[in-house]
């Protein structure tokens, strides 16, 4: 029996490494490759083409509130754009990627976007 998955890990009462990994694995198996941790978006590489980037999907996220749709890069992009429009300042972004392999420590690569002026 599959447990229900959580779209935002920050809403979970118990948050352990096992709980996080189990939730992410279940979401991955359902082709739900995006998961929030508060305002952070986790993206997993599906290693296959998924119909997640169509114009129709993009329009679902345009000016939508975060909870109106499932986690998606379009939601993060729209949120950053709205913050830019309202604050009239560049938005700083941090991109982290990790390669997780069974039994090994993750390799982490991070890059900082343009700094706010």
mmCIF file of C-alpha atoms in Angstrom:
data_model
loop_
_atom_site.group_PDB
_atom_site.id
_atom_site.type_symbol
_atom_site.label_atom_id
_atom_site.label_comp_id
_atom_site.label_asym_id
_atom_site.label_seq_id
_atom_site.Cartn_x
_atom_site.Cartn_y
_atom_site.Cartn_z
ATOM 1 C CA UNK A 1 0.000 0.000 0.000
ATOM 2 C CA UNK A 2 1.377 3.384 -1.006
ATOM 3 C CA UNK A 3 1.198 6.174 1.519
ATOM 4 C CA UNK A 4 -0.120 9.540 0.444
ATOM 5 C CA UNK A 5 2.646 11.911 -0.558
ATOM 6 C CA UNK A 6 3.126 15.448 0.692
ATOM 7 C CA UNK A 7 3.700 18.344 -1.721
ATOM 8 C CA UNK A 8 5.376 20.517 0.935
ATOM 9 C CA UNK A 9 7.692 18.720 3.331
ATOM 10 C CA UNK A 10 7.621 21.729 5.694
ATOM 11 C CA UNK A 11 4.013 20.867 6.562
ATOM 12 C CA UNK A 12 4.910 17.454 7.993
ATOM 13 C CA UNK A 13 4.784 16.983 11.755
ATOM 14 C CA UNK A 14 7.648 14.479 11.786
ATOM 15 C CA UNK A 15 10.517 15.322 9.480
ATOM 16 C CA UNK A 16 13.342 12.803 9.539
ATOM 17 C CA UNK A 17 15.726 11.765 6.787
ATOM 18 C CA UNK A 18 13.770 8.518 6.308
ATOM 19 C CA UNK A 19 10.454 10.373 6.020
ATOM 20 C CA UNK A 20 11.901 12.824 3.478
ATOM 21 C CA UNK A 21 13.500 10.097 1.364
ATOM 22 C CA UNK A 22 10.372 7.918 1.439
ATOM 23 C CA UNK A 23 8.162 10.848 0.401
ATOM 24 C CA UNK A 24 10.518 11.852 -2.420
ATOM 25 C CA UNK A 25 10.787 8.255 -3.650
ATOM 26 C CA UNK A 26 7.011 7.862 -3.712
ATOM 27 C CA UNK A 27 6.547 11.158 -5.544
ATOM 28 C CA UNK A 28 9.257 10.163 -8.041
ATOM 29 C CA UNK A 29 7.498 6.851 -8.754
ATOM 30 C CA UNK A 30 4.313 8.844 -9.483
ATOM 31 C CA UNK A 31 6.258 11.168 -11.857
ATOM 32 C CA UNK A 32 5.738 14.014 -9.384
ATOM 33 C CA UNK A 33 9.272 15.330 -9.724
ATOM 34 C CA UNK A 34 8.761 18.622 -7.868
ATOM 35 C CA UNK A 35 8.354 18.951 -4.087
ATOM 36 C CA UNK A 36 8.425 22.016 -1.844
ATOM 37 C CA UNK A 37 10.215 22.488 1.453
ATOM 38 C CA UNK A 38 8.624 25.782 2.416
ATOM 39 C CA UNK A 39 9.723 28.240 -0.297
ATOM 40 C CA UNK A 40 12.405 25.874 -1.614
ATOM 41 C CA UNK A 41 11.630 23.732 -4.658
ATOM 42 C CA UNK A 42 13.207 20.283 -4.942
ATOM 43 C CA UNK A 43 13.395 18.978 -8.518
ATOM 44 C CA UNK A 44 14.276 15.375 -9.331
ATOM 45 C CA UNK A 45 15.486 14.333 -12.774
ATOM 46 C CA UNK A 46 12.912 11.884 -14.168
ATOM 47 C CA UNK A 47 15.335 10.549 -16.820
ATOM 48 C CA UNK A 48 12.416 10.543 -19.261
ATOM 49 C CA UNK A 49 10.253 13.054 -21.095
ATOM 50 C CA UNK A 50 7.246 14.169 -19.070
ATOM 51 C CA UNK A 51 4.556 16.521 -20.413
ATOM 52 C CA UNK A 52 5.245 19.128 -17.716
ATOM 53 C CA UNK A 53 6.329 22.099 -19.797
ATOM 54 C CA UNK A 54 3.500 22.816 -22.213
ATOM 55 C CA UNK A 55 1.831 26.188 -22.734
ATOM 56 C CA UNK A 56 -1.318 24.826 -21.060
ATOM 57 C CA UNK A 57 0.649 23.825 -17.944
ATOM 58 C CA UNK A 58 2.451 27.182 -17.888
ATOM 59 C CA UNK A 59 -0.864 29.055 -17.933
ATOM 60 C CA UNK A 60 -2.049 27.137 -14.832
ATOM 61 C CA UNK A 61 0.794 28.743 -12.858
ATOM 62 C CA UNK A 62 0.525 32.277 -14.261
ATOM 63 C CA UNK A 63 -0.436 34.593 -11.347
ATOM 64 C CA UNK A 64 -1.667 31.590 -9.325
ATOM 65 C CA UNK A 65 -1.252 31.285 -5.575
ATOM 66 C CA UNK A 66 1.238 28.628 -4.476
ATOM 67 C CA UNK A 67 -1.324 26.222 -3.019
ATOM 68 C CA UNK A 68 -3.567 26.352 -6.107
ATOM 69 C CA UNK A 69 -1.343 23.915 -8.044
ATOM 70 C CA UNK A 70 1.168 21.145 -7.496
ATOM 71 C CA UNK A 71 4.830 22.137 -7.023
ATOM 72 C CA UNK A 72 6.445 23.130 -10.332
ATOM 73 C CA UNK A 73 9.311 25.197 -11.690
ATOM 74 C CA UNK A 74 6.687 27.440 -13.336
ATOM 75 C CA UNK A 75 5.370 28.324 -9.853
ATOM 76 C CA UNK A 76 8.868 29.258 -8.687
ATOM 77 C CA UNK A 77 9.440 31.323 -11.838
ATOM 78 C CA UNK A 78 6.116 33.151 -11.490
ATOM 79 C CA UNK A 79 6.809 33.855 -7.817
ATOM 80 C CA UNK A 80 10.248 35.298 -8.633
ATOM 81 C CA UNK A 81 8.767 37.388 -11.446
ATOM 82 C CA UNK A 82 6.019 38.767 -9.195
ATOM 83 C CA UNK A 83 8.594 39.631 -6.504
ATOM 84 C CA UNK A 84 10.672 41.430 -9.142
ATOM 85 C CA UNK A 85 7.661 43.401 -10.394
ATOM 86 C CA UNK A 86 6.542 44.407 -6.903
ATOM 87 C CA UNK A 87 9.948 45.153 -5.361
ATOM 88 C CA UNK A 88 11.619 46.436 -8.555
ATOM 89 C CA UNK A 89 14.849 44.759 -7.432
ATOM 90 C CA UNK A 90 16.762 41.852 -8.891
ATOM 91 C CA UNK A 91 15.968 38.561 -7.214
ATOM 92 C CA UNK A 92 18.866 36.500 -5.859
ATOM 93 C CA UNK A 93 18.620 32.795 -6.549
ATOM 94 C CA UNK A 94 20.551 29.863 -5.187
ATOM 95 C CA UNK A 95 20.648 26.717 -7.247
ATOM 96 C CA UNK A 96 21.777 23.525 -5.557
ATOM 97 C CA UNK A 97 22.015 20.159 -7.158
ATOM 98 C CA UNK A 98 22.854 16.924 -5.447
ATOM 99 C CA UNK A 99 23.551 13.520 -6.863
ATOM 100 C CA UNK A 100 22.364 10.957 -4.356
ATOM 101 C CA UNK A 101 23.605 7.416 -4.632
ATOM 102 C CA UNK A 102 22.775 4.541 -2.347
ATOM 103 C CA UNK A 103 25.357 4.141 0.402
ATOM 104 C CA UNK A 104 27.403 7.216 -0.512
ATOM 105 C CA UNK A 105 27.467 10.802 0.622
ATOM 106 C CA UNK A 106 25.725 13.128 -1.850
ATOM 107 C CA UNK A 107 27.795 15.275 -4.179
ATOM 108 C CA UNK A 108 26.503 18.828 -3.925
ATOM 109 C CA UNK A 109 27.004 21.635 -6.404
ATOM 110 C CA UNK A 110 25.661 25.116 -5.729
ATOM 111 C CA UNK A 111 25.658 28.338 -7.686
ATOM 112 C CA UNK A 112 24.503 31.773 -6.653
ATOM 113 C CA UNK A 113 22.530 33.837 -9.142
ATOM 114 C CA UNK A 114 23.104 37.527 -9.789
ATOM 115 C CA UNK A 115 23.452 39.520 -6.611
ATOM 116 C CA UNK A 116 20.876 42.152 -5.784
ATOM 117 C CA UNK A 117 22.019 45.664 -6.638
#
